[in-house]
Amino acid sequence: MIKATELGTEPIRKLLLKYSLPGIIAMTASSLYNLVDSIFIGHGVGAMALSGLTVAKPFMDICAAFGSLVGVGAGTLAAIKLGEKDYHSAGKILGNVIVLNILLSTLVMLVGLVWLKPILYAFGASEQDISYAHDYMEIILWGNILTHIYFGLNNMLRSMGHPRSSMIATIVAVLTNTILDPIFIFYFHKGVQGAALATVISQAIAVIWQITIFLNPKEVIHFHRGIWHLDKEI
């Protein structure tokens, strides 16, 4: 429990370096998602596909934002509970993160799939690039649950004293995406769908890494019975 409570005991300067540097590295690595996809789609598929990706990205970011909404709020609340040494409530927050993100991601996925073309047209898609944007976002939406859980658990990791693990999850996702993009685009000739598959698979691997940490019963916050129901107070 030392790591989870160090925010209330360690010197501020030490904590600032320990938590901010992994966060900066993770944000820098995360920004490479767009760059990597753009490079491989531009070279492997063409200009219209790149245009479709540009149209799809804002919608993709909005979908992911709901996962961040839950994750940031949960991480903040968990940090407060850990500071109060209320470990039982902190554990319940973890369960609520998973359940609420599953519900929200499913809702966002259904809304997105049903009204995908009108949404993409609203974001500026044309008749020339709508098919590329549609093919990319369709796969991203099916994998939306992974995106939500990824953001939710990453924020919980930081709150329980694992900023480096949170950073590693982000770097693993980015590196996996970078490796899979050319394989799906150039070798399997999947085009923009390949880029989307690479993104979803990379996030799935990152989520597996996160879950292994929360399965450890020695962690102050971990998966166990009794946390898998929504609490309206949380």
PDB file of C-alpha atoms in Angstrom:
ATOM      1  CA  MET A   1       0.000   0.000   0.000  1.00  0.00           C
ATOM      2  CA  ILE A   2       3.049   2.259   0.126  1.00  0.00           C
ATOM      3  CA  LYS A   3       2.790   3.293  -3.509  1.00  0.00           C
ATOM      4  CA  ALA A   4      -0.916   4.041  -3.262  1.00  0.00           C
ATOM      5  CA  THR A   5      -0.486   6.342  -0.266  1.00  0.00           C
ATOM      6  CA  GLU A   6       2.807   8.029  -1.186  1.00  0.00           C
ATOM      7  CA  LEU A   7       0.932  11.032  -2.589  1.00  0.00           C
ATOM      8  CA  GLY A   8       0.169  12.002   0.983  1.00  0.00           C
ATOM      9  CA  THR A   9       3.607  11.334   2.446  1.00  0.00           C
ATOM     10  CA  GLU A  10       6.401  11.920  -0.086  1.00  0.00           C
ATOM     11  CA  PRO A  11       7.978  15.340  -0.849  1.00  0.00           C
ATOM     12  CA  ILE A  12       6.131  17.340  -3.510  1.00  0.00           C
ATOM     13  CA  ARG A  13       9.198  17.820  -5.739  1.00  0.00           C
ATOM     14  CA  LYS A  14       9.893  14.082  -5.823  1.00  0.00           C
ATOM     15  CA  LEU A  15       6.256  13.291  -6.599  1.00  0.00           C
ATOM     16  CA  LEU A  16       6.100  15.957  -9.304  1.00  0.00           C
ATOM     17  CA  LEU A  17       9.007  14.378 -11.164  1.00  0.00           C
ATOM     18  CA  LYS A  18       7.808  10.827 -10.593  1.00  0.00           C
ATOM     19  CA  TYR A  19       4.289  11.485 -11.883  1.00  0.00           C
ATOM     20  CA  SER A  20       4.756  14.246 -14.457  1.00  0.00           C
ATOM     21  CA  LEU A  21       7.615  12.750 -16.484  1.00  0.00           C
ATOM     22  CA  PRO A  22       5.824   9.440 -17.256  1.00  0.00           C
ATOM     23  CA  GLY A  23       2.728  11.475 -18.076  1.00  0.00           C
ATOM     24  CA  ILE A  24       4.630  13.683 -20.516  1.00  0.00           C
ATOM     25  CA  ILE A  25       6.258  10.656 -22.152  1.00  0.00           C
ATOM     26  CA  ALA A  26       2.904   8.863 -22.413  1.00  0.00           C
ATOM     27  CA  MET A  27       1.173  11.897 -23.968  1.00  0.00           C
ATOM     28  CA  THR A  28       4.002  12.311 -26.465  1.00  0.00           C
ATOM     29  CA  ALA A  29       3.830   8.633 -27.401  1.00  0.00           C
ATOM     30  CA  SER A  30       0.033   8.764 -27.644  1.00  0.00           C
ATOM     31  CA  SER A  31       0.237  11.657 -30.125  1.00  0.00           C
ATOM     32  CA  LEU A  32       2.185   9.338 -32.443  1.00  0.00           C
ATOM     33  CA  TYR A  33      -1.016   7.321 -33.054  1.00  0.00           C
ATOM     34  CA  ASN A  34      -2.278   9.877 -35.564  1.00  0.00           C
ATOM     35  CA  LEU A  35       1.137  10.374 -37.124  1.00  0.00           C
ATOM     36  CA  VAL A  36       1.814   6.649 -37.611  1.00  0.00           C
ATOM     37  CA  ASP A  37      -1.605   5.948 -39.118  1.00  0.00           C
ATOM     38  CA  SER A  38      -1.282   8.953 -41.420  1.00  0.00           C
ATOM     39  CA  ILE A  39       2.156   7.922 -42.677  1.00  0.00           C
ATOM     40  CA  PHE A  40       1.252   4.323 -43.483  1.00  0.00           C
ATOM     41  CA  ILE A  41      -2.208   5.100 -44.907  1.00  0.00           C
ATOM     42  CA  GLY A  42      -0.791   7.925 -47.024  1.00  0.00           C
ATOM     43  CA  HIS A  43       1.936   5.703 -48.504  1.00  0.00           C
ATOM     44  CA  GLY A  44      -0.016   2.447 -48.588  1.00  0.00           C
ATOM     45  CA  VAL A  45      -3.515   3.485 -49.627  1.00  0.00           C
ATOM     46  CA  GLY A  46      -3.468   7.001 -51.040  1.00  0.00           C
ATOM     47  CA  ALA A  47      -4.497  10.620 -50.678  1.00  0.00           C
ATOM     48  CA  MET A  48      -8.260   9.988 -50.514  1.00  0.00           C
ATOM     49  CA  ALA A  49      -7.766   7.432 -47.747  1.00  0.00           C
ATOM     50  CA  LEU A  50      -5.694   9.976 -45.841  1.00  0.00           C
ATOM     51  CA  SER A  51      -8.489  12.500 -46.312  1.00  0.00           C
ATOM     52  CA  GLY A  52     -10.980   9.971 -44.943  1.00  0.00           C
ATOM     53  CA  LEU A  53      -8.753   9.390 -41.921  1.00  0.00           C
ATOM     54  CA  THR A  54      -8.629  13.136 -41.290  1.00  0.00           C
ATOM     55  CA  VAL A  55     -12.428  13.248 -41.282  1.00  0.00           C
ATOM     56  CA  ALA A  56     -12.736  10.211 -38.995  1.00  0.00           C
ATOM     57  CA  LYS A  57     -10.198  11.300 -36.373  1.00  0.00           C
ATOM     58  CA  PRO A  58     -12.336  13.985 -34.652  1.00  0.00           C
ATOM     59  CA  PHE A  59     -15.219  11.531 -34.282  1.00  0.00           C
ATOM     60  CA  MET A  60     -12.795   8.918 -32.984  1.00  0.00           C
ATOM     61  CA  ASP A  61     -11.482  11.410 -30.415  1.00  0.00           C
ATOM     62  CA  ILE A  62     -15.011  12.252 -29.268  1.00  0.00           C
ATOM     63  CA  CYS A  63     -15.789   8.547 -28.767  1.00  0.00           C
ATOM     64  CA  ALA A  64     -12.588   8.100 -26.743  1.00  0.00           C
ATOM     65  CA  ALA A  65     -13.394  11.211 -24.708  1.00  0.00           C
ATOM     66  CA  PHE A  66     -16.241   9.393 -22.965  1.00  0.00           C
ATOM     67  CA  GLY A  67     -13.728   6.835 -21.696  1.00  0.00           C
ATOM     68  CA  SER A  68     -11.510   9.661 -20.448  1.00  0.00           C
ATOM     69  CA  LEU A  69     -14.548  11.270 -18.811  1.00  0.00           C
ATOM     70  CA  VAL A  70     -15.075   8.203 -16.628  1.00  0.00           C
ATOM     71  CA  GLY A  71     -11.360   7.537 -16.147  1.00  0.00           C
ATOM     72  CA  VAL A  72     -10.340  11.029 -15.005  1.00  0.00           C
ATOM     73  CA  GLY A  73     -13.290  11.318 -12.640  1.00  0.00           C
ATOM     74  CA  ALA A  74     -12.689   7.856 -11.204  1.00  0.00           C
ATOM     75  CA  GLY A  75      -8.964   8.439 -10.819  1.00  0.00           C
ATOM     76  CA  THR A  76      -9.578  11.665  -8.916  1.00  0.00           C
ATOM     77  CA  LEU A  77     -12.180  10.096  -6.652  1.00  0.00           C
ATOM     78  CA  ALA A  78      -9.991   7.036  -6.026  1.00  0.00           C
ATOM     79  CA  ALA A  79      -7.079   9.273  -5.038  1.00  0.00           C
ATOM     80  CA  ILE A  80      -9.309  11.027  -2.507  1.00  0.00           C
ATOM     81  CA  LYS A  81     -10.479   7.714  -1.033  1.00  0.00           C
ATOM     82  CA  LEU A  82      -6.920   6.406  -0.832  1.00  0.00           C
ATOM     83  CA  GLY A  83      -5.918   9.586   0.970  1.00  0.00           C
ATOM     84  CA  GLU A  84      -8.709   8.902   3.439  1.00  0.00           C
ATOM     85  CA  LYS A  85      -7.456   5.283   3.708  1.00  0.00           C
ATOM     86  CA  ASP A  86     -10.899   4.160   2.564  1.00  0.00           C
ATOM     87  CA  TYR A  87      -9.595   1.218   0.525  1.00  0.00           C
ATOM     88  CA  HIS A  88     -12.986  -0.474   0.338  1.00  0.00           C
ATOM     89  CA  SER A  89     -14.547   2.498  -1.475  1.00  0.00           C
ATOM     90  CA  ALA A  90     -11.497   2.832  -3.731  1.00  0.00           C
ATOM     91  CA  GLY A  91     -11.980  -0.794  -4.787  1.00  0.00           C
ATOM     92  CA  LYS A  92     -15.649  -0.159  -5.552  1.00  0.00           C
ATOM     93  CA  ILE A  93     -14.610   2.759  -7.771  1.00  0.00           C
ATOM     94  CA  LEU A  94     -12.485   0.357  -9.839  1.00  0.00           C
ATOM     95  CA  GLY A  95     -15.506  -1.876 -10.395  1.00  0.00           C
ATOM     96  CA  ASN A  96     -17.631   1.121 -11.347  1.00  0.00           C
ATOM     97  CA  VAL A  97     -15.000   2.221 -13.878  1.00  0.00           C
ATOM     98  CA  ILE A  98     -15.265  -1.111 -15.707  1.00  0.00           C
ATOM     99  CA  VAL A  99     -19.048  -1.405 -15.602  1.00  0.00           C
ATOM    100  CA  LEU A 100     -19.768   2.228 -16.503  1.00  0.00           C
ATOM    101  CA  ASN A 101     -17.228   2.217 -19.334  1.00  0.00           C
ATOM    102  CA  ILE A 102     -18.746  -0.959 -20.759  1.00  0.00           C
ATOM    103  CA  LEU A 103     -22.211   0.620 -20.695  1.00  0.00           C
ATOM    104  CA  LEU A 104     -21.065   3.965 -22.118  1.00  0.00           C
ATOM    105  CA  SER A 105     -18.877   2.408 -24.808  1.00  0.00           C
ATOM    106  CA  THR A 106     -21.732   0.154 -25.920  1.00  0.00           C
ATOM    107  CA  LEU A 107     -24.075   3.146 -26.142  1.00  0.00           C
ATOM    108  CA  VAL A 108     -21.532   5.215 -28.076  1.00  0.00           C
ATOM    109  CA  MET A 109     -20.841   2.255 -30.379  1.00  0.00           C
ATOM    110  CA  LEU A 110     -24.522   1.706 -31.177  1.00  0.00           C
ATOM    111  CA  VAL A 111     -25.213   5.389 -31.800  1.00  0.00           C
ATOM    112  CA  GLY A 112     -22.089   5.672 -33.929  1.00  0.00           C
ATOM    113  CA  LEU A 113     -22.824   2.593 -36.040  1.00  0.00           C
ATOM    114  CA  VAL A 114     -26.455   3.528 -36.654  1.00  0.00           C
ATOM    115  CA  TRP A 115     -25.726   7.127 -37.674  1.00  0.00           C
ATOM    116  CA  LEU A 116     -22.150   6.715 -38.878  1.00  0.00           C
ATOM    117  CA  LYS A 117     -22.501   8.204 -42.364  1.00  0.00           C
ATOM    118  CA  PRO A 118     -24.526  11.290 -41.295  1.00  0.00           C
ATOM    119  CA  ILE A 119     -21.996  11.934 -38.513  1.00  0.00           C
ATOM    120  CA  LEU A 120     -19.044  11.670 -40.901  1.00  0.00           C
ATOM    121  CA  TYR A 121     -20.752  13.978 -43.414  1.00  0.00           C
ATOM    122  CA  ALA A 122     -21.291  16.451 -40.571  1.00  0.00           C
ATOM    123  CA  PHE A 123     -17.549  16.333 -39.903  1.00  0.00           C
ATOM    124  CA  GLY A 124     -16.821  17.239 -43.524  1.00  0.00           C
ATOM    125  CA  ALA A 125     -16.707  13.939 -45.416  1.00  0.00           C
ATOM    126  CA  SER A 126     -17.206  14.073 -49.188  1.00  0.00           C
ATOM    127  CA  GLU A 127     -18.390  11.486 -51.710  1.00  0.00           C
ATOM    128  CA  GLN A 128     -14.733  10.813 -52.531  1.00  0.00           C
ATOM    129  CA  ASP A 129     -13.510   9.981 -49.022  1.00  0.00           C
ATOM    130  CA  ILE A 130     -16.667   8.853 -47.163  1.00  0.00           C
ATOM    131  CA  SER A 131     -16.019   5.167 -47.867  1.00  0.00           C
ATOM    132  CA  TYR A 132     -12.538   5.341 -46.327  1.00  0.00           C
ATOM    133  CA  ALA A 133     -13.750   7.239 -43.261  1.00  0.00           C
ATOM    134  CA  HIS A 134     -16.665   4.806 -42.878  1.00  0.00           C
ATOM    135  CA  ASP A 135     -14.488   1.688 -43.136  1.00  0.00           C
ATOM    136  CA  TYR A 136     -12.015   3.068 -40.605  1.00  0.00           C
ATOM    137  CA  MET A 137     -14.562   4.252 -38.017  1.00  0.00           C
ATOM    138  CA  GLU A 138     -16.721   1.140 -38.264  1.00  0.00           C
ATOM    139  CA  ILE A 139     -13.904  -1.017 -36.899  1.00  0.00           C
ATOM    140  CA  ILE A 140     -12.889   1.618 -34.345  1.00  0.00           C
ATOM    141  CA  LEU A 141     -16.459   1.693 -33.026  1.00  0.00           C
ATOM    142  CA  TRP A 142     -16.603  -2.097 -32.666  1.00  0.00           C
ATOM    143  CA  GLY A 143     -13.458  -1.862 -30.560  1.00  0.00           C
ATOM    144  CA  ASN A 144     -14.704   1.146 -28.598  1.00  0.00           C
ATOM    145  CA  ILE A 145     -15.104  -0.868 -25.395  1.00  0.00           C
ATOM    146  CA  LEU A 146     -11.337  -1.489 -25.342  1.00  0.00           C
ATOM    147  CA  THR A 147     -10.640   2.224 -25.792  1.00  0.00           C
ATOM    148  CA  HIS A 148     -12.886   3.112 -22.855  1.00  0.00           C
ATOM    149  CA  ILE A 149     -11.448   0.488 -20.525  1.00  0.00           C
ATOM    150  CA  TYR A 150      -7.918   1.459 -21.566  1.00  0.00           C
ATOM    151  CA  PHE A 151      -8.445   5.103 -20.577  1.00  0.00           C
ATOM    152  CA  GLY A 152     -10.330   4.172 -17.418  1.00  0.00           C
ATOM    153  CA  LEU A 153      -7.706   1.766 -16.100  1.00  0.00           C
ATOM    154  CA  ASN A 154      -4.799   4.035 -17.055  1.00  0.00           C
ATOM    155  CA  ASN A 155      -6.180   6.787 -14.827  1.00  0.00           C
ATOM    156  CA  MET A 156      -6.734   4.313 -11.995  1.00  0.00           C
ATOM    157  CA  LEU A 157      -3.119   3.135 -12.312  1.00  0.00           C
ATOM    158  CA  ARG A 158      -1.831   6.657 -11.813  1.00  0.00           C
ATOM    159  CA  SER A 159      -4.068   7.180  -8.782  1.00  0.00           C
ATOM    160  CA  MET A 160      -2.836   4.007  -7.078  1.00  0.00           C
ATOM    161  CA  GLY A 161       0.823   4.945  -7.463  1.00  0.00           C
ATOM    162  CA  HIS A 162       1.755   3.343 -10.795  1.00  0.00           C
ATOM    163  CA  PRO A 163       2.519   6.230 -13.184  1.00  0.00           C
ATOM    164  CA  ARG A 164       5.226   4.176 -14.912  1.00  0.00           C
ATOM    165  CA  SER A 165       2.831   1.269 -15.510  1.00  0.00           C
ATOM    166  CA  SER A 166       0.351   3.715 -17.020  1.00  0.00           C
ATOM    167  CA  MET A 167       3.115   5.056 -19.256  1.00  0.00           C
ATOM    168  CA  ILE A 168       4.168   1.536 -20.261  1.00  0.00           C
ATOM    169  CA  ALA A 169       0.579   0.682 -21.250  1.00  0.00           C
ATOM    170  CA  THR A 170       0.523   3.704 -23.573  1.00  0.00           C
ATOM    171  CA  ILE A 171       3.932   2.958 -25.074  1.00  0.00           C
ATOM    172  CA  VAL A 172       3.023  -0.711 -25.606  1.00  0.00           C
ATOM    173  CA  ALA A 173      -0.135   0.346 -27.455  1.00  0.00           C
ATOM    174  CA  VAL A 174       1.726   2.826 -29.673  1.00  0.00           C
ATOM    175  CA  LEU A 175       4.572   0.420 -30.500  1.00  0.00           C
ATOM    176  CA  THR A 176       2.150  -2.417 -31.276  1.00  0.00           C
ATOM    177  CA  ASN A 177       0.160  -0.111 -33.539  1.00  0.00           C
ATOM    178  CA  THR A 178       3.353   0.954 -35.311  1.00  0.00           C
ATOM    179  CA  ILE A 179       4.327  -2.675 -35.941  1.00  0.00           C
ATOM    180  CA  LEU A 180       0.877  -3.864 -37.027  1.00  0.00           C
ATOM    181  CA  ASP A 181       0.066  -0.929 -39.340  1.00  0.00           C
ATOM    182  CA  PRO A 182       2.489  -1.884 -42.145  1.00  0.00           C
ATOM    183  CA  ILE A 183       1.669  -5.592 -41.721  1.00  0.00           C
ATOM    184  CA  PHE A 184      -2.064  -5.067 -42.229  1.00  0.00           C
ATOM    185  CA  ILE A 185      -1.724  -2.332 -44.870  1.00  0.00           C
ATOM    186  CA  PHE A 186       1.148  -3.583 -47.026  1.00  0.00           C
ATOM    187  CA  TYR A 187       1.199  -7.350 -46.424  1.00  0.00           C
ATOM    188  CA  PHE A 188      -2.492  -8.173 -45.981  1.00  0.00           C
ATOM    189  CA  HIS A 189      -3.666  -5.229 -48.150  1.00  0.00           C
ATOM    190  CA  LYS A 190      -6.400  -4.259 -45.673  1.00  0.00           C
ATOM    191  CA  GLY A 191      -6.100  -0.524 -46.342  1.00  0.00           C
ATOM    192  CA  VAL A 192      -7.723   1.801 -43.803  1.00  0.00           C
ATOM    193  CA  GLN A 193      -9.441  -1.195 -42.208  1.00  0.00           C
ATOM    194  CA  GLY A 194      -5.981  -2.582 -41.479  1.00  0.00           C
ATOM    195  CA  ALA A 195      -4.976   0.636 -39.747  1.00  0.00           C
ATOM    196  CA  ALA A 196      -8.137   0.519 -37.648  1.00  0.00           C
ATOM    197  CA  LEU A 197      -7.544  -3.143 -36.766  1.00  0.00           C
ATOM    198  CA  ALA A 198      -3.992  -2.294 -35.721  1.00  0.00           C
ATOM    199  CA  THR A 199      -5.329   0.408 -33.394  1.00  0.00           C
ATOM    200  CA  VAL A 200      -7.923  -1.883 -31.800  1.00  0.00           C
ATOM    201  CA  ILE A 201      -5.488  -4.785 -31.335  1.00  0.00           C
ATOM    202  CA  SER A 202      -2.840  -2.500 -29.856  1.00  0.00           C
ATOM    203  CA  GLN A 203      -5.328  -1.204 -27.295  1.00  0.00           C
ATOM    204  CA  ALA A 204      -6.429  -4.758 -26.504  1.00  0.00           C
ATOM    205  CA  ILE A 205      -2.825  -5.696 -25.681  1.00  0.00           C
ATOM    206  CA  ALA A 206      -2.483  -2.602 -23.480  1.00  0.00           C
ATOM    207  CA  VAL A 207      -5.708  -3.516 -21.647  1.00  0.00           C
ATOM    208  CA  ILE A 208      -4.396  -7.041 -21.012  1.00  0.00           C
ATOM    209  CA  TRP A 209      -1.261  -5.501 -19.483  1.00  0.00           C
ATOM    210  CA  GLN A 210      -3.408  -3.269 -17.262  1.00  0.00           C
ATOM    211  CA  ILE A 211      -5.663  -6.138 -16.183  1.00  0.00           C
ATOM    212  CA  THR A 212      -2.685  -8.255 -15.077  1.00  0.00           C
ATOM    213  CA  ILE A 213      -1.802  -5.496 -12.598  1.00  0.00           C
ATOM    214  CA  PHE A 214      -5.327  -5.236 -11.208  1.00  0.00           C
ATOM    215  CA  LEU A 215      -5.558  -9.029 -10.850  1.00  0.00           C
ATOM    216  CA  ASN A 216      -2.745  -8.926  -8.291  1.00  0.00           C
ATOM    217  CA  PRO A 217      -4.397  -9.269  -4.839  1.00  0.00           C
ATOM    218  CA  LYS A 218      -1.394  -7.531  -3.254  1.00  0.00           C
ATOM    219  CA  GLU A 219      -2.371  -4.252  -4.915  1.00  0.00           C
ATOM    220  CA  VAL A 220      -4.365  -1.918  -2.692  1.00  0.00           C
ATOM    221  CA  ILE A 221      -6.943  -1.643  -5.507  1.00  0.00           C
ATOM    222  CA  HIS A 222      -7.590  -4.901  -7.355  1.00  0.00           C
ATOM    223  CA  PHE A 223     -10.353  -6.967  -8.934  1.00  0.00           C
ATOM    224  CA  HIS A 224     -12.420  -8.959  -6.474  1.00  0.00           C
ATOM    225  CA  ARG A 225     -15.995  -9.913  -5.715  1.00  0.00           C
ATOM    226  CA  GLY A 226     -18.458  -7.262  -4.635  1.00  0.00           C
ATOM    227  CA  ILE A 227     -17.233  -4.375  -6.808  1.00  0.00           C
ATOM    228  CA  TRP A 228     -19.079  -5.202 -10.028  1.00  0.00           C
ATOM    229  CA  HIS A 229     -22.225  -3.142  -9.596  1.00  0.00           C
ATOM    230  CA  LEU A 230     -22.891   0.532 -10.214  1.00  0.00           C
ATOM    231  CA  ASP A 231     -23.094   2.724  -7.136  1.00  0.00           C
ATOM    232  CA  LYS A 232     -25.040   5.939  -7.757  1.00  0.00           C
ATOM    233  CA  GLU A 233     -22.978   7.773  -5.130  1.00  0.00           C
ATOM    234  CA  ILE A 234     -19.774   6.937  -7.017  1.00  0.00           C
TER     235      ILE A 234
END
